[in-house]
mmCIF file of C-alpha atoms and ligand atoms in Angstrom:
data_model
loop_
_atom_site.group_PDB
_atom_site.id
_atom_site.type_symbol
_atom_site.label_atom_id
_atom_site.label_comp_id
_atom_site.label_asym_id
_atom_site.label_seq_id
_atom_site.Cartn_x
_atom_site.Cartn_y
_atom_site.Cartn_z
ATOM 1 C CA UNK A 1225 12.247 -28.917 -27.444
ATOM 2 C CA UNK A 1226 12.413 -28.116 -23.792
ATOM 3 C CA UNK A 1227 15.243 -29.420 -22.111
ATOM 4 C CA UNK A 1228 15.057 -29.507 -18.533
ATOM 5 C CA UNK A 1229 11.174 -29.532 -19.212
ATOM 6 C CA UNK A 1230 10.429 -31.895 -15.936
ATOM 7 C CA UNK A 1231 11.786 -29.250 -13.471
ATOM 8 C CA UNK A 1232 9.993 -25.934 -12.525
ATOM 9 C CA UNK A 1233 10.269 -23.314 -14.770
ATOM 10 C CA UNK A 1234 10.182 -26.023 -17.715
ATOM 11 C CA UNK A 1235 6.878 -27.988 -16.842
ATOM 12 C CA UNK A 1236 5.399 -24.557 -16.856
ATOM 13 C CA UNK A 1237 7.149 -23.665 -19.945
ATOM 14 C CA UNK A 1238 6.044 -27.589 -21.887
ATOM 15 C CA UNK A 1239 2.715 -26.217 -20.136
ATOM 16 C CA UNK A 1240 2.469 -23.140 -21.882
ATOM 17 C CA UNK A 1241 3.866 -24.122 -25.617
ATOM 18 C CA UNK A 1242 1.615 -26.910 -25.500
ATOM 19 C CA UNK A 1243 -1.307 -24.621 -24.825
ATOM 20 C CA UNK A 1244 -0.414 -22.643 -27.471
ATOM 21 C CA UNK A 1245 -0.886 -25.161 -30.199
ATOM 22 C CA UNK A 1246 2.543 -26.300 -30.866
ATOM 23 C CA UNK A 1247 4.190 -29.384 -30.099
ATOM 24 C CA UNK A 1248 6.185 -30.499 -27.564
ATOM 25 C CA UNK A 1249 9.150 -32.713 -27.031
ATOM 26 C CA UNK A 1250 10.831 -32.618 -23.046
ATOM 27 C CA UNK A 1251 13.742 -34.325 -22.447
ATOM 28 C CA UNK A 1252 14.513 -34.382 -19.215
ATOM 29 C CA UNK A 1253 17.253 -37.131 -16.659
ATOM 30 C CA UNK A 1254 14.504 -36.343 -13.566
ATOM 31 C CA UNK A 1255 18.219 -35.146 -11.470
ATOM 32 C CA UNK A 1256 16.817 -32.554 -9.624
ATOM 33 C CA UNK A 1257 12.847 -32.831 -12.442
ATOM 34 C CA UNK A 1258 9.901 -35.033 -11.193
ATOM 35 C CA UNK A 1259 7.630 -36.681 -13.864
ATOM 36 C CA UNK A 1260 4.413 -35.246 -12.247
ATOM 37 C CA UNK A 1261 4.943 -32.283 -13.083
ATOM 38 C CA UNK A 1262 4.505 -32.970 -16.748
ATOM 39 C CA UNK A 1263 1.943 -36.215 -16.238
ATOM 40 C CA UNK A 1264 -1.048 -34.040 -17.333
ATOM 41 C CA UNK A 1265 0.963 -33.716 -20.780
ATOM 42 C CA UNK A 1266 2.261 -37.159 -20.737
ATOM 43 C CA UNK A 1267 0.171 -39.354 -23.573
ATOM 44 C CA UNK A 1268 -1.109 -36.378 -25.615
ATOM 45 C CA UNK A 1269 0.070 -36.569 -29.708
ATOM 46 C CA UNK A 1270 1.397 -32.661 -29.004
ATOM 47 C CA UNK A 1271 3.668 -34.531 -26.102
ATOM 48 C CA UNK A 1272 6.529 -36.827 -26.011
ATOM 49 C CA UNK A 1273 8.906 -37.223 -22.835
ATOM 50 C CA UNK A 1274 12.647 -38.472 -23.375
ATOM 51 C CA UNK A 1275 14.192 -39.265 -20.085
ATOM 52 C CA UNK A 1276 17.795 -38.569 -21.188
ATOM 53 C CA UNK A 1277 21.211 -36.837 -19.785
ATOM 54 C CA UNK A 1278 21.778 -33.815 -21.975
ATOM 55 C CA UNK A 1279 25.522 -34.056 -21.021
ATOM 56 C CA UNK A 1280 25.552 -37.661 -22.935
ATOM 57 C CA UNK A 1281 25.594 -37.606 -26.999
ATOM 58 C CA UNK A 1282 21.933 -37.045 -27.864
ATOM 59 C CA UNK A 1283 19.765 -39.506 -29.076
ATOM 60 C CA UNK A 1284 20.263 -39.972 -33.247
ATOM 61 C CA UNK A 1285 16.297 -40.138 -33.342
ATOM 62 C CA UNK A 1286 15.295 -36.798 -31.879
ATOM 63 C CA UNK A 1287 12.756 -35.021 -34.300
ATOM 64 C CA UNK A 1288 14.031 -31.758 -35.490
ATOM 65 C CA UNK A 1289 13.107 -28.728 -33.463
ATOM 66 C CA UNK A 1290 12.172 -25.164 -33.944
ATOM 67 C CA UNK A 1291 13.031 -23.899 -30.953
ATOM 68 C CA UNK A 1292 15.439 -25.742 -28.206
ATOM 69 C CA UNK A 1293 15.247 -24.350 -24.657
ATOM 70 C CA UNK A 1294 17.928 -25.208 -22.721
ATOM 71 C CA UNK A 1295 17.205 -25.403 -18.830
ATOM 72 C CA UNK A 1296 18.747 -28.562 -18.083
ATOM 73 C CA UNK A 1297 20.238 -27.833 -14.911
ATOM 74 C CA UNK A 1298 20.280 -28.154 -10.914
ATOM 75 C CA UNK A 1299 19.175 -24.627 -10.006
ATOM 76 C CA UNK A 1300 19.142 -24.447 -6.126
ATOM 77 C CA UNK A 1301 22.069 -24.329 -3.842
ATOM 78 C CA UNK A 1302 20.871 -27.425 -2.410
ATOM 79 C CA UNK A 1303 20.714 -28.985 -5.647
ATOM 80 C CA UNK A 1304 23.825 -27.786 -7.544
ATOM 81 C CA UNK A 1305 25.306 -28.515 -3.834
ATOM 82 C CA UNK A 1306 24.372 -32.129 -4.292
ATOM 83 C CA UNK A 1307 24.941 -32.453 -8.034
ATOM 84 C CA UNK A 1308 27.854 -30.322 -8.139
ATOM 85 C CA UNK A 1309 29.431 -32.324 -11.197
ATOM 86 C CA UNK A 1310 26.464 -33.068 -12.956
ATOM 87 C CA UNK A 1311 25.894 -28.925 -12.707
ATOM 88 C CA UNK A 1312 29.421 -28.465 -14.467
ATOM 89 C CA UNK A 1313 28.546 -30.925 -16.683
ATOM 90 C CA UNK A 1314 25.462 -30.023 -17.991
ATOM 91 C CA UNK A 1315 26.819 -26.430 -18.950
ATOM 92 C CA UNK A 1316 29.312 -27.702 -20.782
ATOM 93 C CA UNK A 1317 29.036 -30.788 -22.623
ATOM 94 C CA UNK A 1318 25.316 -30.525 -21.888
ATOM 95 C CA UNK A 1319 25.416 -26.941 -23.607
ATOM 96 C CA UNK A 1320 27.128 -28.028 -26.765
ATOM 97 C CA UNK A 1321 25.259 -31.110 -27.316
ATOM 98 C CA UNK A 1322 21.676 -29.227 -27.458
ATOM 99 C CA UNK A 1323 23.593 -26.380 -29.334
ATOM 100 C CA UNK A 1324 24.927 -28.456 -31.711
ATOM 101 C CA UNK A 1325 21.880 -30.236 -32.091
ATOM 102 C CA UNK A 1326 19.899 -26.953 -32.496
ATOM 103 C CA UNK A 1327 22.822 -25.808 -35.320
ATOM 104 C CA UNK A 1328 21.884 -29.152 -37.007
ATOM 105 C CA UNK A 1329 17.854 -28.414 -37.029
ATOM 106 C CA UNK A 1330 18.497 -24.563 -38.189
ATOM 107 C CA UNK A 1331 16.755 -24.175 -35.088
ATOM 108 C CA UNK A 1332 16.463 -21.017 -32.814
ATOM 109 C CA UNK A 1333 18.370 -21.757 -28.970
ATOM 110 C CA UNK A 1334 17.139 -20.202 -26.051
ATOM 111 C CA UNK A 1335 19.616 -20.386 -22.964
ATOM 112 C CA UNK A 1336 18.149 -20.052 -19.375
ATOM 113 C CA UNK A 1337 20.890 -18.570 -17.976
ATOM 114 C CA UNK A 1338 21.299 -17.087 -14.396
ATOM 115 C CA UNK A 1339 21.408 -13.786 -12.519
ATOM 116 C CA UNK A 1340 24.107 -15.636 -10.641
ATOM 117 C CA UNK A 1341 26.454 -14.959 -13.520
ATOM 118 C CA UNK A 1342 26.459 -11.865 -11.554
ATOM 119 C CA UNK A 1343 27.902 -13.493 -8.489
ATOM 120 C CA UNK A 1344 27.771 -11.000 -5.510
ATOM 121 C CA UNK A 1345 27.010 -7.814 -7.478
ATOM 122 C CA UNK A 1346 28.953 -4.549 -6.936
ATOM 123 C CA UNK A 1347 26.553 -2.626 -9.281
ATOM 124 C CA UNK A 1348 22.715 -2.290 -8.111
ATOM 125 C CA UNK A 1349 20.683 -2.963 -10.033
ATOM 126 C CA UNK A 1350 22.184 -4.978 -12.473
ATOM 127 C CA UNK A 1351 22.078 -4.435 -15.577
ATOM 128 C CA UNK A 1352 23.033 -6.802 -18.194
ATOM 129 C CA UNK A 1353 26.548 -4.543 -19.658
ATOM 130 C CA UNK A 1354 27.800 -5.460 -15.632
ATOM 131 C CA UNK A 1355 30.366 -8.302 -16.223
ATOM 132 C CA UNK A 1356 29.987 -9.782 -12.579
ATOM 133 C CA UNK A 1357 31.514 -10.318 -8.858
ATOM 134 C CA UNK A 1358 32.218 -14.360 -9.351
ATOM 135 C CA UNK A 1359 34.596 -16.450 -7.555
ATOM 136 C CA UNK A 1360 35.704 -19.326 -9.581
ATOM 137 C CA UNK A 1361 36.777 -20.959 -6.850
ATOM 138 C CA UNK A 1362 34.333 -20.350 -4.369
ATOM 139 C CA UNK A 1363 31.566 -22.343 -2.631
ATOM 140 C CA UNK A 1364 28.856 -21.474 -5.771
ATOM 141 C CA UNK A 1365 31.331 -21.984 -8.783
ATOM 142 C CA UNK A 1366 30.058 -25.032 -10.247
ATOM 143 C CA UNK A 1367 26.910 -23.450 -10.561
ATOM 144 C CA UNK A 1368 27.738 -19.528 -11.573
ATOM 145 C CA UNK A 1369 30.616 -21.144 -14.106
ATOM 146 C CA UNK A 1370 28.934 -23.394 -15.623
ATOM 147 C CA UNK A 1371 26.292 -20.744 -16.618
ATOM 148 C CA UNK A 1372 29.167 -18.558 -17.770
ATOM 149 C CA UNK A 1373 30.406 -21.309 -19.754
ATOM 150 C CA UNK A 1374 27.223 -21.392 -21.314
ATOM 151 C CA UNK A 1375 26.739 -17.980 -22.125
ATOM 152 C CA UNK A 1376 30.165 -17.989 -23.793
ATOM 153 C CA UNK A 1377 29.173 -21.300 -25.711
ATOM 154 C CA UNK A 1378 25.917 -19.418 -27.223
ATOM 155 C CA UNK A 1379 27.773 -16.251 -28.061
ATOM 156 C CA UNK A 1380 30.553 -18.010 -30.045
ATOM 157 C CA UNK A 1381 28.221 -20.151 -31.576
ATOM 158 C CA UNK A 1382 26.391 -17.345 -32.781
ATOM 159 C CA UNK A 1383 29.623 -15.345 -33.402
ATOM 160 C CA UNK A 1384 31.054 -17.581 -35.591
ATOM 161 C CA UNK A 1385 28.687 -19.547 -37.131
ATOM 162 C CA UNK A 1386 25.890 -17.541 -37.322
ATOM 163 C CA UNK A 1387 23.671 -19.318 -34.452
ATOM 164 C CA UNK A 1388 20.157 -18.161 -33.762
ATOM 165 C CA UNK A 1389 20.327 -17.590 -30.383
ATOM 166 C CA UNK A 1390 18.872 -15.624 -27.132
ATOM 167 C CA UNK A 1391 19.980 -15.576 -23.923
ATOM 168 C CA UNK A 1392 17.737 -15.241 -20.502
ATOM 169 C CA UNK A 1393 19.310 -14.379 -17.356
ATOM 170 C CA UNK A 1394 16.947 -15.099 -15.263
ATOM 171 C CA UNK A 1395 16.034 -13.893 -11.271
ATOM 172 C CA UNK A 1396 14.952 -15.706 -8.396
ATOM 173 C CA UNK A 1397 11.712 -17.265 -9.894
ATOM 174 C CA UNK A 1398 9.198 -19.057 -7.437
ATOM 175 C CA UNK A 1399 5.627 -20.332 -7.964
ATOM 176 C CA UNK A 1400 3.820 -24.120 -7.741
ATOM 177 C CA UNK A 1401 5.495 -26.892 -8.672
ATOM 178 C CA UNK A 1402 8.846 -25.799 -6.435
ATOM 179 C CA UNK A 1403 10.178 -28.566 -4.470
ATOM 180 C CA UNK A 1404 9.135 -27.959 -0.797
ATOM 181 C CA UNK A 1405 13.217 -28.848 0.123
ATOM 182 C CA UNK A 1406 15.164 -27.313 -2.176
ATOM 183 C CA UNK A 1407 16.420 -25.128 0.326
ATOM 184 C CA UNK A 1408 15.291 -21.755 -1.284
ATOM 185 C CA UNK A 1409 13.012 -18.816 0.230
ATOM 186 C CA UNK A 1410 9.538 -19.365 -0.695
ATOM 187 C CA UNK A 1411 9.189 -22.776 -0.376
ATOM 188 C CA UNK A 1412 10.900 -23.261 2.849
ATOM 189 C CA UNK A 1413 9.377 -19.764 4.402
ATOM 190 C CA UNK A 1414 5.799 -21.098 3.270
ATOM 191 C CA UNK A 1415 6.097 -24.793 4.278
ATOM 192 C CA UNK A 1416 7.117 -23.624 7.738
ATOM 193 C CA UNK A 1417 4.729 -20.975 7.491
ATOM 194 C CA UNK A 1418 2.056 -23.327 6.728
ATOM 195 C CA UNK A 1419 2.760 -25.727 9.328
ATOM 196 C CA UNK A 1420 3.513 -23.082 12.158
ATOM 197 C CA UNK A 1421 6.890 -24.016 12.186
ATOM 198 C CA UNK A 1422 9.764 -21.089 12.951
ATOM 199 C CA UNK A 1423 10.734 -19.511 9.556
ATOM 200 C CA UNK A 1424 14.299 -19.646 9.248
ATOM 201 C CA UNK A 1425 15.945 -16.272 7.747
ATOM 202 C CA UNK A 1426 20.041 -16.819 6.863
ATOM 203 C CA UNK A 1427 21.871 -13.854 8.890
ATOM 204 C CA UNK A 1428 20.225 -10.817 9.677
ATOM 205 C CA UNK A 1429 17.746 -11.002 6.723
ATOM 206 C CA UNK A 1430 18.697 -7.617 5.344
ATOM 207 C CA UNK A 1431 19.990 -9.238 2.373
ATOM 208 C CA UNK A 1432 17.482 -8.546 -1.034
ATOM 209 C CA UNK A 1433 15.609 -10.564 -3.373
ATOM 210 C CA UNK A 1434 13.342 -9.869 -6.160
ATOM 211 C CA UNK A 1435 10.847 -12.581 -6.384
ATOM 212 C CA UNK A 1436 9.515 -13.218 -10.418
ATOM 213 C CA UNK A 1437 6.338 -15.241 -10.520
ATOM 214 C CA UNK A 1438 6.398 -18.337 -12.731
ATOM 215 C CA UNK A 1439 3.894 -16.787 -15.395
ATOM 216 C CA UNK A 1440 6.045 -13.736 -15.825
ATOM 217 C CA UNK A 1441 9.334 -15.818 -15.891
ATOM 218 C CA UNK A 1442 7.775 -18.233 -18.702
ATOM 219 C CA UNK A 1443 6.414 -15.072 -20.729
ATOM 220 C CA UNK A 1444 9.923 -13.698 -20.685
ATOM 221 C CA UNK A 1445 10.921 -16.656 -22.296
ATOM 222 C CA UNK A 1446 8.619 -16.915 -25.073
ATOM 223 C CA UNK A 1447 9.427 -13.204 -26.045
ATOM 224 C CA UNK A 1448 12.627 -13.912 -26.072
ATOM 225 C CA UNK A 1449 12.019 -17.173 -28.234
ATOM 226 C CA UNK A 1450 9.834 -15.236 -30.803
ATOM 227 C CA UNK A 1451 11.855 -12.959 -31.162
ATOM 228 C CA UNK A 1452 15.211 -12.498 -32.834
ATOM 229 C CA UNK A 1453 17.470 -10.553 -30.295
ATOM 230 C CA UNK A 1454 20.624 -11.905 -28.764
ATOM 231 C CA UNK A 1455 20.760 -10.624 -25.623
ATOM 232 C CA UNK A 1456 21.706 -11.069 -22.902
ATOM 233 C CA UNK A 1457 18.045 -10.380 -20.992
ATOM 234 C CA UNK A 1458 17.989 -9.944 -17.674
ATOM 235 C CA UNK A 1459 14.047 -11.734 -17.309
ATOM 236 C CA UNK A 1460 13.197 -10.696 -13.363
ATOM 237 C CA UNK A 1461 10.921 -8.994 -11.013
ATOM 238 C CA UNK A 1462 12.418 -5.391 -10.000
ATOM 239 C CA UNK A 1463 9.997 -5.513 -7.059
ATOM 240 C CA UNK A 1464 13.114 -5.873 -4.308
ATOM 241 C CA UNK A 1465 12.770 -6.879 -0.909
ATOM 242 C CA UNK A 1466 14.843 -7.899 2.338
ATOM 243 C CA UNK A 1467 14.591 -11.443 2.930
ATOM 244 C CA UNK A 1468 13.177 -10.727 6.277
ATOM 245 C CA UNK A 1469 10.138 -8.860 4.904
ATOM 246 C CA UNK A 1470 8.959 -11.542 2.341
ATOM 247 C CA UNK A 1471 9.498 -14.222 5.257
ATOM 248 C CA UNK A 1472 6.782 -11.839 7.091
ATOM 249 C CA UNK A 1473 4.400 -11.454 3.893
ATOM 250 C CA UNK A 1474 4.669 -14.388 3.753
ATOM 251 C CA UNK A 1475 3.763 -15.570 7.188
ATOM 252 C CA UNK A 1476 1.240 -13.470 6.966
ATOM 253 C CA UNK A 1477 -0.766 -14.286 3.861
ATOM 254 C CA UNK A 1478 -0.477 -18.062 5.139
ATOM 255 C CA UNK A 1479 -2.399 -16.371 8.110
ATOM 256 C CA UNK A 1480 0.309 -18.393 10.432
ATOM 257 C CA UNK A 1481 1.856 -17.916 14.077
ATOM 258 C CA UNK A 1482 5.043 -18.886 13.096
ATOM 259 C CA UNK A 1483 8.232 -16.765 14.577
ATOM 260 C CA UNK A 1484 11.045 -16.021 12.595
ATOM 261 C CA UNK A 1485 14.510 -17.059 13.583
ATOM 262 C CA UNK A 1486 17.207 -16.206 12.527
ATOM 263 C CA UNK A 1487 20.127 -18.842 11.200
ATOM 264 C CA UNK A 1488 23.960 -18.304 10.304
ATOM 265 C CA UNK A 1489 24.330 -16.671 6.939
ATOM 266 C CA UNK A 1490 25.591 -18.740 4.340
ATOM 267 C CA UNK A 1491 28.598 -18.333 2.470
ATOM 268 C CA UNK A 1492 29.195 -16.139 -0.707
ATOM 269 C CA UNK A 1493 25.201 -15.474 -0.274
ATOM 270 C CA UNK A 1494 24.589 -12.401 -2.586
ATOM 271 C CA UNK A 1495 23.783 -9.651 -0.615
ATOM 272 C CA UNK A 1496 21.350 -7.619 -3.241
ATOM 273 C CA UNK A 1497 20.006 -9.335 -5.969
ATOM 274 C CA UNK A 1498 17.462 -6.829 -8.519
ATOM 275 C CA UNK A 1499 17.041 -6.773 -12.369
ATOM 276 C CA UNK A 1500 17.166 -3.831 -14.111
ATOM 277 C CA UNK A 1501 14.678 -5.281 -17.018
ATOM 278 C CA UNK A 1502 14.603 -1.673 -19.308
ATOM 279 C CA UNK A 1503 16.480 -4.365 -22.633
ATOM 280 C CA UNK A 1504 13.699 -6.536 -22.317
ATOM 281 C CA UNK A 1505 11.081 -3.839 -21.964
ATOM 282 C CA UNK A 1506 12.698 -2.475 -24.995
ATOM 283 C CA UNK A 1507 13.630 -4.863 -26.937
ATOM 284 C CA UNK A 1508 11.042 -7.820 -26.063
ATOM 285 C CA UNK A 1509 8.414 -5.885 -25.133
ATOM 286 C CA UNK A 1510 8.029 -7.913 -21.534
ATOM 287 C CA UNK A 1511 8.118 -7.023 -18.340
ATOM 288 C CA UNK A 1512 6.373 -8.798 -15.345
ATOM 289 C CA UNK A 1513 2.695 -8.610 -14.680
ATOM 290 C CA UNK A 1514 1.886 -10.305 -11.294
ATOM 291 C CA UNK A 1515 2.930 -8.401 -8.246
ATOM 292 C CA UNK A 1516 5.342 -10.199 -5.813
ATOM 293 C CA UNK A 1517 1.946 -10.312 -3.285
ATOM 294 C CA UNK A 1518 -0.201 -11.993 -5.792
ATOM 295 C CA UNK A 1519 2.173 -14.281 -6.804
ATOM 296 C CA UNK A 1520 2.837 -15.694 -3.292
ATOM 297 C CA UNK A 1521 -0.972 -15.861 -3.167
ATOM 298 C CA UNK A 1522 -1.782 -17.941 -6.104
ATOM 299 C CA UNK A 1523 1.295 -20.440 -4.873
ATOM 300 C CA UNK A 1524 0.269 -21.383 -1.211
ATOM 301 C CA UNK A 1525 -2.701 -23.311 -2.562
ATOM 302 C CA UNK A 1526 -0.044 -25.753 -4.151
ATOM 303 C CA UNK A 1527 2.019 -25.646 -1.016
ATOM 304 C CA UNK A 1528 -0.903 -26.352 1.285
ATOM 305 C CA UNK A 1529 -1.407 -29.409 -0.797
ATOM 306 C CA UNK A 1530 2.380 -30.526 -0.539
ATOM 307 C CA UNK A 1531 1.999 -30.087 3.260
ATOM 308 C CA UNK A 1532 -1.152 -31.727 3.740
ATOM 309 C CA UNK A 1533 -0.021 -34.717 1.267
ATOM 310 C CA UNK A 1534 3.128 -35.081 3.904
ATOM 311 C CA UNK A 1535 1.408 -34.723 7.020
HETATM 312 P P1 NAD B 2791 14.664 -27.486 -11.746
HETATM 313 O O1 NAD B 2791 15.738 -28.210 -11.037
HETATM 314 O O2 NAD B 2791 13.285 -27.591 -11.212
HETATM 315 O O3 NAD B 2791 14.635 -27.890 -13.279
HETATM 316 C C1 NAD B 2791 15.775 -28.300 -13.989
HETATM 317 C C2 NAD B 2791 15.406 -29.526 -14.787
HETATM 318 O O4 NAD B 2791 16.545 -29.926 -15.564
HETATM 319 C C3 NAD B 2791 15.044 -30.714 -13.909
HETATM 320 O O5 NAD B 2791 13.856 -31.309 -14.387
HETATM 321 C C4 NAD B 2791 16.224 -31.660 -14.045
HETATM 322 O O6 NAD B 2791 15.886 -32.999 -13.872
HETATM 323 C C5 NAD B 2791 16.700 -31.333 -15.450
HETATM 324 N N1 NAD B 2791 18.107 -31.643 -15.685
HETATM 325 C C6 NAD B 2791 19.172 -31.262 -14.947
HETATM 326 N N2 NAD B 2791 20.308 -31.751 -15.481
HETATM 327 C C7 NAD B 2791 19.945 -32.449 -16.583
HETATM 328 C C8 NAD B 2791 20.654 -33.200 -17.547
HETATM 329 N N3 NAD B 2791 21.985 -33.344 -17.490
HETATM 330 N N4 NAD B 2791 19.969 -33.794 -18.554
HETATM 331 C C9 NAD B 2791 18.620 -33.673 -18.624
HETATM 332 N N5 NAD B 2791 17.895 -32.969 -17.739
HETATM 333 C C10 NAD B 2791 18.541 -32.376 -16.721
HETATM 334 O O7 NAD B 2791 15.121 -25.955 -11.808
HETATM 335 P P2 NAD B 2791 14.308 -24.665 -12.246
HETATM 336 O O8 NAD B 2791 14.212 -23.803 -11.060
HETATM 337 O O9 NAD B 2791 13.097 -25.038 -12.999
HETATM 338 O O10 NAD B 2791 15.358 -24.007 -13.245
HETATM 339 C C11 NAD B 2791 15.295 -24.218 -14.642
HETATM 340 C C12 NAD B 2791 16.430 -23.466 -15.320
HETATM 341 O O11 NAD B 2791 16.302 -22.065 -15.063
HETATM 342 C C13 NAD B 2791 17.798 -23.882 -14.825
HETATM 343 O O12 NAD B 2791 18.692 -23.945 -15.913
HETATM 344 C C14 NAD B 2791 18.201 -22.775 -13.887
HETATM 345 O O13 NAD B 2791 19.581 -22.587 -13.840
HETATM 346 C C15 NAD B 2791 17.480 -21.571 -14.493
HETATM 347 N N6 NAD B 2791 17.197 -20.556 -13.461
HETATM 348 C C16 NAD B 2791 16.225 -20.777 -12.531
HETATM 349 C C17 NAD B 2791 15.980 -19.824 -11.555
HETATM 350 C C18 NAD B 2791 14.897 -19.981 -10.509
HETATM 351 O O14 NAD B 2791 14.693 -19.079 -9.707
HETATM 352 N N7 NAD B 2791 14.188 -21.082 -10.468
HETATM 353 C C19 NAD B 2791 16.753 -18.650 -11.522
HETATM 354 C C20 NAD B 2791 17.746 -18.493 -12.469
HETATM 355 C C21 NAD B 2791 17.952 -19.446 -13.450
#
């Protein structure tokens, strides 16, 4: 079971499963998810949809599961922004209902957590023992606390009952199937790029990312599904960058004229973001295989199409 399997990370995720023989149920409410990303599976026996609110009691007919992934979330500022209640909601009663439910099927639980649980880090990189830089009251809180919530729902779950569970924190994560306005890096720096519009950088751009292609990100997850570690895994890209240079890559593997400007920075806007991945090296066996380059490469095809298809 995929839950959140509509959105980004899950289609590709339903995608990948599916490919590998097993079968598939997504349940997804479509909040922040779009049906086309998962029409191509929609109708096959392996495949079955349920459009359904994670944060209501489940439905009693669910098949049992062997797995449930749990990604049922807004995920961009501009999403979580705009959903901020449905956010809190979904990593709480959300989290226990799909926990409980996975208890009841003896089946393994895989939490997509966040490398926001790390708020604005004071330790670089970040390893997974660092405990975090959060505000609970700040502008991000319904998104960074309900993923802390979550975390502590898996670990007493598995505490004291015994839960088979594994928890992914994962990094910035880009690739096709992003929604061109969710207000986050890559699609906004290549939809401007591709349409020679100015790319807009928050503050000086000096602030890092480390971009994880979509392939690497869903790989993480499946390791971490196979296998039977607890966690926490930090499932990102090390590859780190200012924000101002991957606006410029990516200007200039869109081959565009666009100049970069250069906005007000936004609040509580981490200022370094970068895995340190050597657990899930260890212990999973995973680490990322597509360079930040070839990544952004293989997603302005998809991109070009979104900006053609508006235009
Ligand atoms: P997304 O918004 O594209 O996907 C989330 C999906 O969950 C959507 O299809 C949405 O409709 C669905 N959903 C949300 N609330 C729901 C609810 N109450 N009931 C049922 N479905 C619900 O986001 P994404 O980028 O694919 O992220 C997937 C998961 O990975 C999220 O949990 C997010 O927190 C986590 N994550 C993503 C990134 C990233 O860079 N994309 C980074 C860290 C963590």
């Amino acid at each position: 079971m995929v839950a959140g399997g509509a959105g980004f990370i899950g289609s590709h995720l339903c995608e990948a499963l599916h490919g590998s023989g097993a079968a598939v149920v997504c349940i997804d409410n479509m909040v922040t998810g779009s049906p086309e990303n998962i029409a191509h599976l929609v109708g096959d026996p392996r495949f079955a949809l349920i459009e359904h609110d994670i944060s209501q009691p489940l439905p009693a007919t669910l098949p049992a599961a062997s797995v449930v992934f749990h990604l049922a979330s807004p995920a961009s500022p501009l999403a979580y922004g705009e959903h901020p209640v449905e956010t809190l909601e979904a990593g709480s009663l959300g989290t226990f209902n799909l926990m409980r439910y996975a208890q009841e099927c003896g089946a393994r639980f895989v939490l997509a957590s966040t490398s926001e649980v790390y708020g604005d880090p004071l330790e670089h990189p970040q390893r997974e023992t660092y405990r975090g830089n959060v505000s609970p009251v700040g502008p991000r809180c319904a998104y960074d606390e309900s993923k802390r919530f979550s975390e502590a729902v898996a670990a007493t779950f598995a505490r004291y009952f015994g839960a088979d569970v594994g928890i992914a924190r994962i990094f910035n994560t880009f690739g096709s199937r992003m929604q061109r306005n969710d207000g986050r890096l890559v699609p906004a720096a290549m939809c401007q790029a591709l349409t020679d519009a100015p790319i807009s950088v928050y503050g000086s751009g000096e602030q890092t990312r480390s971009l994880c292609h979509v392939s690497d990100t869903v790989a993480g997850l499946l390791a971490l599904a196979r296998s039977a570690q607890f966690g926490p895994f930090n499932i990102g890209n090390p590859d780190e960058m200012p924000v101002l240079e991957i606006a410029q890559t990516i200007r200039d593997l869109c081959g565009s004229s666009s100049p970069i400007i250069h906005t007000d920075p936004v609040d509580d806007d981490p200022r370094v973001r970068c895995p340190d991945i050597s657990r899930a090296t260890e212990q999973l066996d995973w680490q990322p295989e597509v360079a930040t380059r070839d990544g952004l490469l293989r997603t302005i095809p998809y991109f070009r199409a979104v900006v053609t298809a508006a235009a």
